[in-house]
CSV table of C-alpha atoms in Angstrom, one decimal:
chain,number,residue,atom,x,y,z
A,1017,UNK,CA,-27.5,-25.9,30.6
A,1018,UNK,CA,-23.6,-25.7,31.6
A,1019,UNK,CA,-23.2,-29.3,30.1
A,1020,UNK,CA,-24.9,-28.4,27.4
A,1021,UNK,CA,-22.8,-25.0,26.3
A,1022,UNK,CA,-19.6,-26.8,27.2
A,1023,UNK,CA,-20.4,-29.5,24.6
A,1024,UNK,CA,-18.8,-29.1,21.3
A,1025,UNK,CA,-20.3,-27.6,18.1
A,1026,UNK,CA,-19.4,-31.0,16.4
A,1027,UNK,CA,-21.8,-32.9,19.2
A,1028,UNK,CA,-24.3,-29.8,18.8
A,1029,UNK,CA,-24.4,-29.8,15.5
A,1030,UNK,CA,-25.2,-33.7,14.8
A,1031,UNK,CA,-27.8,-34.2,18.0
A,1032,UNK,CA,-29.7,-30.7,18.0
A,1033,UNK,CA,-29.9,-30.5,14.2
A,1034,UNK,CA,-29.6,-33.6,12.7
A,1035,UNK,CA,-27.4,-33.1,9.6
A,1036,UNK,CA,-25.0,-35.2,7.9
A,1037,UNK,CA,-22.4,-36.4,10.5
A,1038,UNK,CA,-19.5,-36.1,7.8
A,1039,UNK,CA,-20.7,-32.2,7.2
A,1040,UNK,CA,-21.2,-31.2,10.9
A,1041,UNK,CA,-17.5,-32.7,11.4
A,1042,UNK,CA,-16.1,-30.9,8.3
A,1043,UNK,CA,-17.6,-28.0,9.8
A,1044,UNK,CA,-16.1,-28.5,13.3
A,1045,UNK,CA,-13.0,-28.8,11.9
A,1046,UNK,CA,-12.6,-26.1,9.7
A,1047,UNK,CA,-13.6,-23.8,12.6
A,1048,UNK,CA,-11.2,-25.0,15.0
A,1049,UNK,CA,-8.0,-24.9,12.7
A,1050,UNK,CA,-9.2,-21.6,11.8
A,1051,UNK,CA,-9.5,-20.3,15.5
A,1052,UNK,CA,-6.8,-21.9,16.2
A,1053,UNK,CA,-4.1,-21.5,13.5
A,1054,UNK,CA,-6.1,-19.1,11.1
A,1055,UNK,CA,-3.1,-16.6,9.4
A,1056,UNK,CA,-6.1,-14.2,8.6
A,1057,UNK,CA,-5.2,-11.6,11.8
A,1058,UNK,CA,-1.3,-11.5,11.3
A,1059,UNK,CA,-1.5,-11.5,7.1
A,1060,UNK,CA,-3.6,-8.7,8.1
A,1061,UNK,CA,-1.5,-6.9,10.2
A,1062,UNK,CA,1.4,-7.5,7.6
A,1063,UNK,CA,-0.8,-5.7,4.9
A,1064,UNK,CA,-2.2,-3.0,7.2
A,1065,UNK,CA,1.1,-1.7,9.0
A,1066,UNK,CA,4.0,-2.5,6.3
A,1067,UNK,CA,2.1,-1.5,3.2
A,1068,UNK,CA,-0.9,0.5,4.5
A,1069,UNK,CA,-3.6,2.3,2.8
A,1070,UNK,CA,-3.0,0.9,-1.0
A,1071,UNK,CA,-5.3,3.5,-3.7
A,1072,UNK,CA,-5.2,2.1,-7.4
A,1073,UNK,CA,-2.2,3.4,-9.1
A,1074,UNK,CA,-0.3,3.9,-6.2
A,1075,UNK,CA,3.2,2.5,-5.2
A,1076,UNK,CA,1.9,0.9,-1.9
A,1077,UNK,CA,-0.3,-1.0,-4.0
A,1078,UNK,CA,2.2,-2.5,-6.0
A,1079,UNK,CA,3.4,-3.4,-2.9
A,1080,UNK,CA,0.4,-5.3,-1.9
A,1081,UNK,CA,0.3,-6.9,-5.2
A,1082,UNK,CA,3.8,-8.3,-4.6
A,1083,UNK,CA,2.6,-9.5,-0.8
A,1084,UNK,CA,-0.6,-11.3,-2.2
A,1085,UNK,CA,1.1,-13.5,-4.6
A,1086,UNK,CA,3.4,-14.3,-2.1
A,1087,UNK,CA,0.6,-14.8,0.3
A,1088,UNK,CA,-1.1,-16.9,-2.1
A,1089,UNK,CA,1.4,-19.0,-2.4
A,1090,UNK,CA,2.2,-19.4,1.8
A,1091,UNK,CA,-1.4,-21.0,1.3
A,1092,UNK,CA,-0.8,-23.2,-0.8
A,1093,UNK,CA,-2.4,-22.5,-3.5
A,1094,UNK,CA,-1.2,-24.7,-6.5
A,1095,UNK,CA,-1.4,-21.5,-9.1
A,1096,UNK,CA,-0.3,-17.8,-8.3
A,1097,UNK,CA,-0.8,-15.4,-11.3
A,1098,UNK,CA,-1.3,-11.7,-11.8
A,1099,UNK,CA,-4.2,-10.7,-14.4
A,1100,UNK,CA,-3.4,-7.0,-16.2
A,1101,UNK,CA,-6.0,-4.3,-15.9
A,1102,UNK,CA,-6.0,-0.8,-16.6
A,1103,UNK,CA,-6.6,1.5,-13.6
A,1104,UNK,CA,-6.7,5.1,-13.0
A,1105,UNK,CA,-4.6,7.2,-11.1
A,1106,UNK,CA,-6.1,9.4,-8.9
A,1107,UNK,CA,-3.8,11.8,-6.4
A,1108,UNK,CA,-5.0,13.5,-3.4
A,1109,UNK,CA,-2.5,16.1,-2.8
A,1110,UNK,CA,-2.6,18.9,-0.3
A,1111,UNK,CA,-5.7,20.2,0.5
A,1112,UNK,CA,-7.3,22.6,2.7
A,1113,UNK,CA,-11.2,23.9,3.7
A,1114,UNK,CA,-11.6,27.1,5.7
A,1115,UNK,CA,-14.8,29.1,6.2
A,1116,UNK,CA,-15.1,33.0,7.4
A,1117,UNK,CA,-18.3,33.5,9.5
A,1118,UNK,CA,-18.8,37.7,10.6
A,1119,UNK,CA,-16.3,37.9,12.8
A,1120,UNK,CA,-13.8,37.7,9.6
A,1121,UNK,CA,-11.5,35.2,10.7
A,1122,UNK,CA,-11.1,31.8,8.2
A,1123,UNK,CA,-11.4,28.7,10.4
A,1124,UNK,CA,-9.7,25.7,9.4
A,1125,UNK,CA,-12.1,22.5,8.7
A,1126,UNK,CA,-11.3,18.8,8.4
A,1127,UNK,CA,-12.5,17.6,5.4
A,1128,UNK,CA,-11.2,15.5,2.5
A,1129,UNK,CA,-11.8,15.6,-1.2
A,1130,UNK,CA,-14.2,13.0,-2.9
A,1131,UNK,CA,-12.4,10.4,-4.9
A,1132,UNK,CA,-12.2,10.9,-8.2
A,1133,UNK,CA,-12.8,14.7,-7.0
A,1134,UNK,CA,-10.8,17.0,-9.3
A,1135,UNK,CA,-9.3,20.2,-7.4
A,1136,UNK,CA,-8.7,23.5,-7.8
A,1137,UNK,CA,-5.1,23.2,-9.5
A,1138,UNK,CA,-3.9,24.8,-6.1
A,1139,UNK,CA,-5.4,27.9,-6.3
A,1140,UNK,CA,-8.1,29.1,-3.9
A,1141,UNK,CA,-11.6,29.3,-4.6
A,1142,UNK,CA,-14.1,31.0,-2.4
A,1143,UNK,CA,-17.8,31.8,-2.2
A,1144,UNK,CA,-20.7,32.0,-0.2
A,1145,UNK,CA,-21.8,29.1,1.3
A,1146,UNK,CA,-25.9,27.7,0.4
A,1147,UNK,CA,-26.9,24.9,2.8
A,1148,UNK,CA,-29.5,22.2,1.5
A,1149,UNK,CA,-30.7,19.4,3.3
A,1150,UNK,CA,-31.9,17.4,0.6
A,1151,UNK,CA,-32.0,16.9,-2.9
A,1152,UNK,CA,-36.0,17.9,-3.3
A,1153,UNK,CA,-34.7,20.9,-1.5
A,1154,UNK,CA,-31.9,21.8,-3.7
A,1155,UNK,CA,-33.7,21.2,-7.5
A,1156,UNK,CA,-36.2,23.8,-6.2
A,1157,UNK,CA,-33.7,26.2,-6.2
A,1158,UNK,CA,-33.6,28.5,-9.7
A,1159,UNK,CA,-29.6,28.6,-11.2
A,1160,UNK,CA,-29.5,32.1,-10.1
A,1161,UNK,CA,-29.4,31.2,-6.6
A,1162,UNK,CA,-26.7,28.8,-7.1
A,1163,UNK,CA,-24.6,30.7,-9.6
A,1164,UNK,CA,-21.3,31.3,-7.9
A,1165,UNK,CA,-22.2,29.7,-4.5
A,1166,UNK,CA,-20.7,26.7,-2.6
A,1167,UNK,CA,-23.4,24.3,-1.9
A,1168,UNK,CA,-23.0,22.0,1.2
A,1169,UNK,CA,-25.6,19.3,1.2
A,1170,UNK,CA,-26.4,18.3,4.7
A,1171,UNK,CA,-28.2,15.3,4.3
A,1172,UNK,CA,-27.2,13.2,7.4
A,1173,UNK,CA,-27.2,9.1,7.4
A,1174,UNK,CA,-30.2,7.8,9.1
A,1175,UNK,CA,-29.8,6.3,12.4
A,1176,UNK,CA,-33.3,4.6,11.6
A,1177,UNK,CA,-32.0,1.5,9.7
A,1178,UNK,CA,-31.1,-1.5,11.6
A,1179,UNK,CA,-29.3,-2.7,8.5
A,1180,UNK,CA,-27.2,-0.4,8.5
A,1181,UNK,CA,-25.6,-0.6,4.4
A,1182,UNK,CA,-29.4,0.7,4.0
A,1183,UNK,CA,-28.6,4.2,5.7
A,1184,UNK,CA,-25.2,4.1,3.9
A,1185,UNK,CA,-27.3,3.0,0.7
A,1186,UNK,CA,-30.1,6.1,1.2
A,1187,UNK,CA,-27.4,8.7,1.8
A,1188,UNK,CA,-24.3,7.8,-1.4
A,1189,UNK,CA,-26.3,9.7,-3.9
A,1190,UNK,CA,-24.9,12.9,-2.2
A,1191,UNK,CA,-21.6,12.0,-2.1
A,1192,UNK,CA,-21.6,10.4,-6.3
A,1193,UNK,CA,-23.6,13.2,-7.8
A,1194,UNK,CA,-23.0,16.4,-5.2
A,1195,UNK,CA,-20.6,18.0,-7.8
A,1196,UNK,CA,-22.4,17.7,-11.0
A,1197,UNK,CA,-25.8,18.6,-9.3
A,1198,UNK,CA,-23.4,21.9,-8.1
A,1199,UNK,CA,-21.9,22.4,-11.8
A,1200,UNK,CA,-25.5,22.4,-13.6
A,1201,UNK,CA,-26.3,25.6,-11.4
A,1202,UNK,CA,-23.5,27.2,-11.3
A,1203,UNK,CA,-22.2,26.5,-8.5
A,1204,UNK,CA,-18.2,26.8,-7.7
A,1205,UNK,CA,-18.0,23.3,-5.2
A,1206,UNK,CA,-19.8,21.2,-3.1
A,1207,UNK,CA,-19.5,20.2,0.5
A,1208,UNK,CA,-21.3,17.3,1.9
A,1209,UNK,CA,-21.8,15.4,5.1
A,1210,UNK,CA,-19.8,12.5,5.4
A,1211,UNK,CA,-21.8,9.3,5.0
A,1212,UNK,CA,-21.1,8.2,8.9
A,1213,UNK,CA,-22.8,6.5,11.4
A,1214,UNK,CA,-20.4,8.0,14.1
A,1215,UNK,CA,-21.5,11.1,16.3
A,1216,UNK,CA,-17.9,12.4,15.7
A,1217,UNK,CA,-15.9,15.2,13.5
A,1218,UNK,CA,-14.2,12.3,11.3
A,1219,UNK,CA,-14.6,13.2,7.5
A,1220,UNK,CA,-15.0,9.9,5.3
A,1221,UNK,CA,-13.7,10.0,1.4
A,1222,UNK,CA,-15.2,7.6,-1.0
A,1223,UNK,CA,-16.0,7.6,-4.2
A,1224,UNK,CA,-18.2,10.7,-6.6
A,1225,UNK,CA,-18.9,10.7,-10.4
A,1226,UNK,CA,-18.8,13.3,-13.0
A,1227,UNK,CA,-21.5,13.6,-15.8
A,1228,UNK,CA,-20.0,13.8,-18.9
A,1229,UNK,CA,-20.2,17.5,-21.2
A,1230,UNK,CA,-20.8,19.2,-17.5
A,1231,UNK,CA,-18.1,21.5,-15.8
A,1232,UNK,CA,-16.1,19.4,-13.1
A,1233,UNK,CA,-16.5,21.3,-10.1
A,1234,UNK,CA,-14.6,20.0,-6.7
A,1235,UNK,CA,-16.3,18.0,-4.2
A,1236,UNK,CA,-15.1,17.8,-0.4
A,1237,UNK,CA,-16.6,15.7,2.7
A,1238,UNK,CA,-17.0,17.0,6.4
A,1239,UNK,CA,-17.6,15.0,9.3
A,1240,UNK,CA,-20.4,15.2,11.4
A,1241,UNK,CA,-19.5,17.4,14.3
A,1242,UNK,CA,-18.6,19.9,11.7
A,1243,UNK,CA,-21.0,19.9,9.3
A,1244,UNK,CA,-23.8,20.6,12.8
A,1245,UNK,CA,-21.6,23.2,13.6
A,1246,UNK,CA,-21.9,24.7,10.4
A,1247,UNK,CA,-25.5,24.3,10.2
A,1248,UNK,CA,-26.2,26.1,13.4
A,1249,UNK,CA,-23.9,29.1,12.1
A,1250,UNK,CA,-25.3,29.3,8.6
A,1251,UNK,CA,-28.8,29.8,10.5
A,1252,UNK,CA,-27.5,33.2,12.2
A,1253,UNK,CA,-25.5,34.4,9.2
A,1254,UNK,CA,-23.8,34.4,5.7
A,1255,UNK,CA,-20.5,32.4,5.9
A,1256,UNK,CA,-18.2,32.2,3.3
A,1257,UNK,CA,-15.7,29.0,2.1
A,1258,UNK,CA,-12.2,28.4,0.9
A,1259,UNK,CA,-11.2,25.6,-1.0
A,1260,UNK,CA,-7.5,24.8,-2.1
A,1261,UNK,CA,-7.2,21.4,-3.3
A,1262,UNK,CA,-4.7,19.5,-5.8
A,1263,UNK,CA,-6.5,16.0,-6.7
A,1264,UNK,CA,-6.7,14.9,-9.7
A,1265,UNK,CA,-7.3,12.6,-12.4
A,1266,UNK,CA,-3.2,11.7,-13.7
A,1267,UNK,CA,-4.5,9.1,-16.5
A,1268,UNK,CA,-4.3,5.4,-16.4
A,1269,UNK,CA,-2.0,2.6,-15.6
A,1270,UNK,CA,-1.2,-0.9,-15.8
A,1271,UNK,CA,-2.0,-3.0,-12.3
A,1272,UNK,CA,-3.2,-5.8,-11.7
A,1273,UNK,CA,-5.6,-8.1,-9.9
A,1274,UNK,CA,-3.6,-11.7,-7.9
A,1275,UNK,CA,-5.3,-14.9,-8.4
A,1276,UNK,CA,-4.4,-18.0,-6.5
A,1277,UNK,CA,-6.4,-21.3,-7.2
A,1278,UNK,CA,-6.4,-25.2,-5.9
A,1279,UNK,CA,-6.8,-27.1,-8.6
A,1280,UNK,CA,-10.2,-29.0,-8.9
A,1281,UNK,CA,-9.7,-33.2,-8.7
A,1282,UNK,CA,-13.2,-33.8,-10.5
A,1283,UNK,CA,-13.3,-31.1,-13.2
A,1284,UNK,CA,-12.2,-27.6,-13.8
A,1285,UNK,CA,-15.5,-25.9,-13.2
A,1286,UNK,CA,-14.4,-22.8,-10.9
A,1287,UNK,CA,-15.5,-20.9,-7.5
A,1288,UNK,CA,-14.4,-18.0,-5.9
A,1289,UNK,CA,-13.9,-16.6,-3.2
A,1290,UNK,CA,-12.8,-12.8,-3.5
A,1291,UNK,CA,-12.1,-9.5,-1.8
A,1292,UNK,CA,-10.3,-6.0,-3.0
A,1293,UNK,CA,-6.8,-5.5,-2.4
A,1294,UNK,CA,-6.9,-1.8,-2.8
A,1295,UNK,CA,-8.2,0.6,-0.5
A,1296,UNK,CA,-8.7,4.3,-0.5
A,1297,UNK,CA,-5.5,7.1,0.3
A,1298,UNK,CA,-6.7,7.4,4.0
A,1299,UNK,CA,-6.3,5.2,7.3
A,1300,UNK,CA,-4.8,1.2,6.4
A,1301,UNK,CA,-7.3,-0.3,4.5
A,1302,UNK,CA,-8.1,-2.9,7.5
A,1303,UNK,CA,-11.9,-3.6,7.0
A,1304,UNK,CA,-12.4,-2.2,3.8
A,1305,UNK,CA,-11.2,-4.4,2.3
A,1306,UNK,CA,-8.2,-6.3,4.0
A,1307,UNK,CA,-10.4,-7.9,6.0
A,1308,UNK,CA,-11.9,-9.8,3.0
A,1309,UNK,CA,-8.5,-10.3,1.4
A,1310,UNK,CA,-6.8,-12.3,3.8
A,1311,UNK,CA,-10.5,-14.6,4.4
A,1312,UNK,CA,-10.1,-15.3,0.8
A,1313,UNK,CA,-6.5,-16.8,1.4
A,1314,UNK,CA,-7.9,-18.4,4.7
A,1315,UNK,CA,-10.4,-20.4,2.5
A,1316,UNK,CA,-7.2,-22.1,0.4
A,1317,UNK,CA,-4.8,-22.3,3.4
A,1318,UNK,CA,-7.9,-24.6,5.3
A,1319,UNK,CA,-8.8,-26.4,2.4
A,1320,UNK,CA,-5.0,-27.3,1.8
A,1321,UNK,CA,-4.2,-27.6,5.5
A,1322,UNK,CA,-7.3,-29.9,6.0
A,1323,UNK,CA,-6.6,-31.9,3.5
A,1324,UNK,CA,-9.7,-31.2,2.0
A,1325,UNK,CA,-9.9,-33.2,-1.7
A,1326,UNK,CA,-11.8,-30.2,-3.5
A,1327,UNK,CA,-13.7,-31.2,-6.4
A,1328,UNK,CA,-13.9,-28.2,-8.1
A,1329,UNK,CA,-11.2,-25.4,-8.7
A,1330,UNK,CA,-11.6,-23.3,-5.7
A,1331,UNK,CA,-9.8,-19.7,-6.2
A,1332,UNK,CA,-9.0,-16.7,-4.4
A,1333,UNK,CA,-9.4,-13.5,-6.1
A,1334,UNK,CA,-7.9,-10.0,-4.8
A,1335,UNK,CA,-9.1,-7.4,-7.0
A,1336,UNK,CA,-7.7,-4.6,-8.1
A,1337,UNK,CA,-9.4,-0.6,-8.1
A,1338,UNK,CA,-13.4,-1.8,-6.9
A,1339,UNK,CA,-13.0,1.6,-4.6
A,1340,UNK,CA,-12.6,3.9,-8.1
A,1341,UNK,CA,-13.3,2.6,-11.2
A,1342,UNK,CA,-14.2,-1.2,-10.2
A,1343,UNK,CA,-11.6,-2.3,-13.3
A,1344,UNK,CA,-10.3,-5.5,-11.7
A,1345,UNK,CA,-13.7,-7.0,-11.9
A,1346,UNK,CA,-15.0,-5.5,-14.8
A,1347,UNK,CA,-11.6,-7.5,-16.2
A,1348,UNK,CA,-12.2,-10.6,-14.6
A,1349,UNK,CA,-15.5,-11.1,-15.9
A,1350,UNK,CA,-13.9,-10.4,-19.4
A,1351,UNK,CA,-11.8,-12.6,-19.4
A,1352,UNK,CA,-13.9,-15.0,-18.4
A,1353,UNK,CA,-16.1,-14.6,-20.9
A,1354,UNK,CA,-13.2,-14.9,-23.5
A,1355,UNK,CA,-11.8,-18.4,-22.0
A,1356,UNK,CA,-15.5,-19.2,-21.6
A,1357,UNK,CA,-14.8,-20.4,-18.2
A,1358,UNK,CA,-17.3,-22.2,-16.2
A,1359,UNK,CA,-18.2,-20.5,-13.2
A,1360,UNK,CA,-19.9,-22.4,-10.2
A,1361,UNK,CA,-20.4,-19.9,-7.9
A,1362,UNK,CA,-18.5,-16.9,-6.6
A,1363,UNK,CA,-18.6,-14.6,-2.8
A,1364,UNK,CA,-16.8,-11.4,-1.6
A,1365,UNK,CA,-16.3,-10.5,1.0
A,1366,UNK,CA,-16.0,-6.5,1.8
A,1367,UNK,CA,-18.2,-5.6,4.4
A,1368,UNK,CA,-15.8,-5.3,7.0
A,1369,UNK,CA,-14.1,-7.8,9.6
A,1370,UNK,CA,-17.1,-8.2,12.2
A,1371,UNK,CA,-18.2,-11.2,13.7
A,1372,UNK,CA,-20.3,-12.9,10.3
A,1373,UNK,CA,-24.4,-13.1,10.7
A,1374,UNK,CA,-25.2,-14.2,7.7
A,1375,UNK,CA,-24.7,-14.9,3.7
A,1376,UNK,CA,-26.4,-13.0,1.3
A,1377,UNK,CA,-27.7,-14.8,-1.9
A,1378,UNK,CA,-28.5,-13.5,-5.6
A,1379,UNK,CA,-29.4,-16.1,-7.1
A,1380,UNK,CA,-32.2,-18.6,-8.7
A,1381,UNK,CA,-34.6,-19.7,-6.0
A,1382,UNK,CA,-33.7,-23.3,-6.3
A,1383,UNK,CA,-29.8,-22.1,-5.7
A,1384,UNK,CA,-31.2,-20.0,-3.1
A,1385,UNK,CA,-33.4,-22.6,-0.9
A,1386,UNK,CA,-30.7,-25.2,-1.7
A,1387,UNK,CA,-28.1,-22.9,0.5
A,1388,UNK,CA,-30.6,-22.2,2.9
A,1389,UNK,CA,-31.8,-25.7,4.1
A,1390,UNK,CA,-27.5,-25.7,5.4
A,1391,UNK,CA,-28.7,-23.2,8.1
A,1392,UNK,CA,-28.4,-26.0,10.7
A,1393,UNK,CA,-25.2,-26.5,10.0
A,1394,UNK,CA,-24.1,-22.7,10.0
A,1395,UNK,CA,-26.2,-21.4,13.2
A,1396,UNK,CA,-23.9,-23.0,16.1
A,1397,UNK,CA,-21.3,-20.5,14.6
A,1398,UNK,CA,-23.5,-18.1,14.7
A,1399,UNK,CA,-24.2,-17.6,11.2
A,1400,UNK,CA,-28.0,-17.2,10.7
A,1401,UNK,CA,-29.3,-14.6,8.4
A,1402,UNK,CA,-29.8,-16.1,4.6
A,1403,UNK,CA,-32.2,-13.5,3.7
A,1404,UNK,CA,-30.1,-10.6,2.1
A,1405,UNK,CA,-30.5,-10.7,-1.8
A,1406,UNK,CA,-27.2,-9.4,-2.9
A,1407,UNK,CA,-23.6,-9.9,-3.8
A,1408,UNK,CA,-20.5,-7.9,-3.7
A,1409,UNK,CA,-19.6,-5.1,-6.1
A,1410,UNK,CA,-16.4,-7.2,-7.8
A,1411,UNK,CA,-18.2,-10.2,-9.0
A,1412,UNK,CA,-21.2,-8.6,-10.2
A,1413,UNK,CA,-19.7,-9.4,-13.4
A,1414,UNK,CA,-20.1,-12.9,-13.0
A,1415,UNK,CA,-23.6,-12.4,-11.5
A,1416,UNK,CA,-24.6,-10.8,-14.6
A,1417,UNK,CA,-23.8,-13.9,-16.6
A,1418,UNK,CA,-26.0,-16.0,-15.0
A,1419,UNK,CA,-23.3,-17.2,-12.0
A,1420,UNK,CA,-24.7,-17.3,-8.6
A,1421,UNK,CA,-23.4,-14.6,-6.7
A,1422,UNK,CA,-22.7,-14.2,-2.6
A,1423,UNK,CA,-21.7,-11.7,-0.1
A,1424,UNK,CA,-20.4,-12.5,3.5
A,1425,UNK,CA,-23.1,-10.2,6.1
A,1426,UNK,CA,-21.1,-9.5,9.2
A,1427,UNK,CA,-22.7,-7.7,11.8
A,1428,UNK,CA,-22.5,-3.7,10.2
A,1429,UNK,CA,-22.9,-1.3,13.3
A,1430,UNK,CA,-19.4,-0.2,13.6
A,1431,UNK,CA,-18.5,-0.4,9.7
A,1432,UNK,CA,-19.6,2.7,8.7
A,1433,UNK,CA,-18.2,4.9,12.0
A,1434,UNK,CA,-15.2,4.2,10.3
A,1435,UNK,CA,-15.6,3.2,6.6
A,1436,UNK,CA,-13.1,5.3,4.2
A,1437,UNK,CA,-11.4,7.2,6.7
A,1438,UNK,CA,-8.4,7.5,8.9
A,1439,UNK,CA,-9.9,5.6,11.4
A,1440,UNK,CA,-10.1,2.4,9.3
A,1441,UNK,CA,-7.1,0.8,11.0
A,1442,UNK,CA,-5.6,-3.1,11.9
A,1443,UNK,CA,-6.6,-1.9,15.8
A,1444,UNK,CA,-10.0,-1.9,14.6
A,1445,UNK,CA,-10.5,-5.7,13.9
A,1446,UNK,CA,-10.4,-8.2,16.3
A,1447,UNK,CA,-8.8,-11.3,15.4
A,1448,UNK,CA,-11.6,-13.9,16.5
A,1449,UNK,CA,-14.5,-12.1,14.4
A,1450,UNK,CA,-12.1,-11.6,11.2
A,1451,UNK,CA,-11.5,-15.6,11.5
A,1452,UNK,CA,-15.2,-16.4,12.3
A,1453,UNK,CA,-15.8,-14.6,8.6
A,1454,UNK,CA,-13.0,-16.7,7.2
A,1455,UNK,CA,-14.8,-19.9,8.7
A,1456,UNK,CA,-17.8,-19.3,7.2
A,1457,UNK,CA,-16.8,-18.6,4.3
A,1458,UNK,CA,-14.7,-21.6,3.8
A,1459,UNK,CA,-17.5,-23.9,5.6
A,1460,UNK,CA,-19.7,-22.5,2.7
A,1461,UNK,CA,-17.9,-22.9,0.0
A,1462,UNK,CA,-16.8,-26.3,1.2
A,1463,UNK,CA,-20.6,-27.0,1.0
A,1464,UNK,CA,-21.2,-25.7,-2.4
A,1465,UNK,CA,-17.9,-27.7,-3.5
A,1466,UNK,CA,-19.4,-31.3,-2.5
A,1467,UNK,CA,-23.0,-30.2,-3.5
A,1468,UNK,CA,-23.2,-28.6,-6.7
């Protein structure tokens, strides 16, 4: 057994599995330079801790549109260009929750306002607090229940999901549609629980959504810790909330999404590989989504470092505003629909920096089996799990025109403990399971480049 686990995944790979020899080498060698050499961990820490957290419309995310060409081009890639889009500008502000139990004293709460959230213009608003735990629970309240109150939704994420972007799935309709739900009855804000997996008092932001012709009303996370302390005191008597918030909506702006390519040597037909470069106002950004930025320029840097003669134009696609408003994919599909580009195949990756399990697929089921009969290759690196059926936000676009679509599935237990929240920083990732990701990735797309 020792001989056999001190063998290399080049000699596993052929004997065990019986693939192509060429492929399992290819393989083997993009993992080691990647290990080895990979710029993934200190582009990352570059991004995380000279630019930090990097909103849409911001100033640090200028910044990081600056570092990504320049990134782009460190890797070699043999284009750099930045594509305009038109994003909106959302500010946080100051902001402040208290609440004012029987004992009349206001308590101060961590919380943070819901992007997109608008505030109170400064002033405070108050009212009695309504607890709900779930949406059934709330509609069966009449208006006049509502009218004037402060709803806080406690619906918490379930801990029953193994997968767990299906907890995170179950619980987002609270956090998009809390404040409009509030508005239609009346009501003066809304509170919800964060959507965390952690038993902590961390509150996570992220993004809500206004109905149109319905008053918007302000929307504000809690963490976990609080919102069960709340609970218990709402069962023994009335408490009462304070809201003073200044976020905003300030209008739109140009921006832009940075593209870096190698040029195919057989024809011009195109695959990405893609992450978001911004991130929201809290924390650095590191998982969501710098981790899936700097594996997109991994992919180039390999292929160019390798010396690997891709067929088809391989490009690397950092997308602007997918946390609020999703504009720098929405633009990259337009455009290519207007140069009537032909698309191969395109993956994202923003699903943190863990150790990669798998590779989702939406696609046709000849696509789909095609992809899957490489699990040999893939499973000494631990990549095993071709089962999920979906694709990242940014290039649903492109999946929409008929392009097959991936998402890189790393392991998800500790993404959403802290996913949009100060805790989302470069000390979270470790470098070897960020650059396992970026070897998967490029191993993959290497694949679909000499197959399709």
């Amino acid at each position: 057994m020792k001989k056999i686990l001190g063998t290399s995944l080049l000699i596993f790979g052929m004997a065990v599995f019986g693939q192509s020899k060429e492929d399992s080498i290819q393989f083997s060698k993009i993992s080691i330079e990647i290990l080895n050499h990979g710029k993934g961990y200190e582009d990352l820490r570059d991004l995380t801790k000279n630019i930090g957290h990097r909103l849409s419309g911001s100033k640090a995310y200028d910044q990081s549109v600056k570092w990504a060409e320049q990134k782009l081009r460190e890797a070699g890639a043999d284009k750099v260009w930045l594509q305009e889009v038109m994003v909106p500008v959302w500010e946080r502000g100051k902001e402040s929750l208290h609440i004012k139990a029987a004992d009349g004293k206001w308590k101060s709460l961590k919380m943070l306002s819901l992007g997109n959230s608008e505030g109170t213009g400064g002033k405070d608003v108050s009212g009695e607090i309504i607890m709900v735990k779930s949406m059934e629970e709330y509609e069966k309240l009449p208006a006049e229940k509502v009218k004037d109150k402060i709803v806080f939704f406690n619906y918490p994420f379930s801990q029953s999901f193994v997968e767990t972007f299906r907890g995170y799935g179950d619980a987002a309709k609270y956090r998009v549609n809390a404040a409009t739900l509030t508005a239609k009855k009346g009501g003066k804000f809304a509170i919800i629980r964060s959507l965390s997996s952690a038993f902590d008092d961390v509150p996570h932001t992220g993004a809500m959504r206004y109905e149109d012709k319905i008053t918007k009303v302000p929307a504000a996370a809690i963490g976990n810790t609080t919102a069960d302390e709340l609970e218990a005191l709402l069962k023994k008597q009335k408490v009462t909330a304070k809201l003073n918030s200044n976020c905003g909506m300030k209008g739109e702006k140009l921006s832009h999404s940075v593209i870096g390519e190698i040029t195919g040597k057989k024809d011009n037909s195109v695959i990405v590989v893609g992450g978001h470069l911004d991130s929201w106002d809290v924390g650095e950004g590191a998982h969501d989504d710098g981790a899936g930025i700097v594996q997109s320029i991994e992919v180039l840097r390999t292929f160019k470092k390798l010396g690997i003669q891709n067929n088809h134009t391989i490009r690397a696609v950092c997308f602007a505003n997918e946390e609020n408003g999703l504009k720098g994919g929405l633009q990259y599909g337009k455009t290519v629909k207007e140069k009537n580009e032909k698309h191969l195949f395109a993956i994202e990756s923003d699903a943190g920096g863990f150790t990669p399990r798998g590779i989702a697929l939406e696609m046709d089921d000849a696509k789909r089996n095609q992809i899957k009969s490489w699990t040999k290759l893939f499973f000494p690196y631990g990549v095993y799990n071709f089962e999920g059926v979906y694709s990242g936000a940014d290039i649903s676009p492109l999946q929409q025109m008929g392009v097959p679509t991936a998402e890189l599935v790393p392991d998800s237990q500790r993404y959403f403990d802290i996913h949009h929240t100060e805790e989302d920083t470069f000390e979270k990732v470790n470098r070897r399971e960020l650059l396992l990701g970026a070897s998967a990735m490029t191993q993959l797309i290497y694949m679909i480049d000499k197959n399709w």
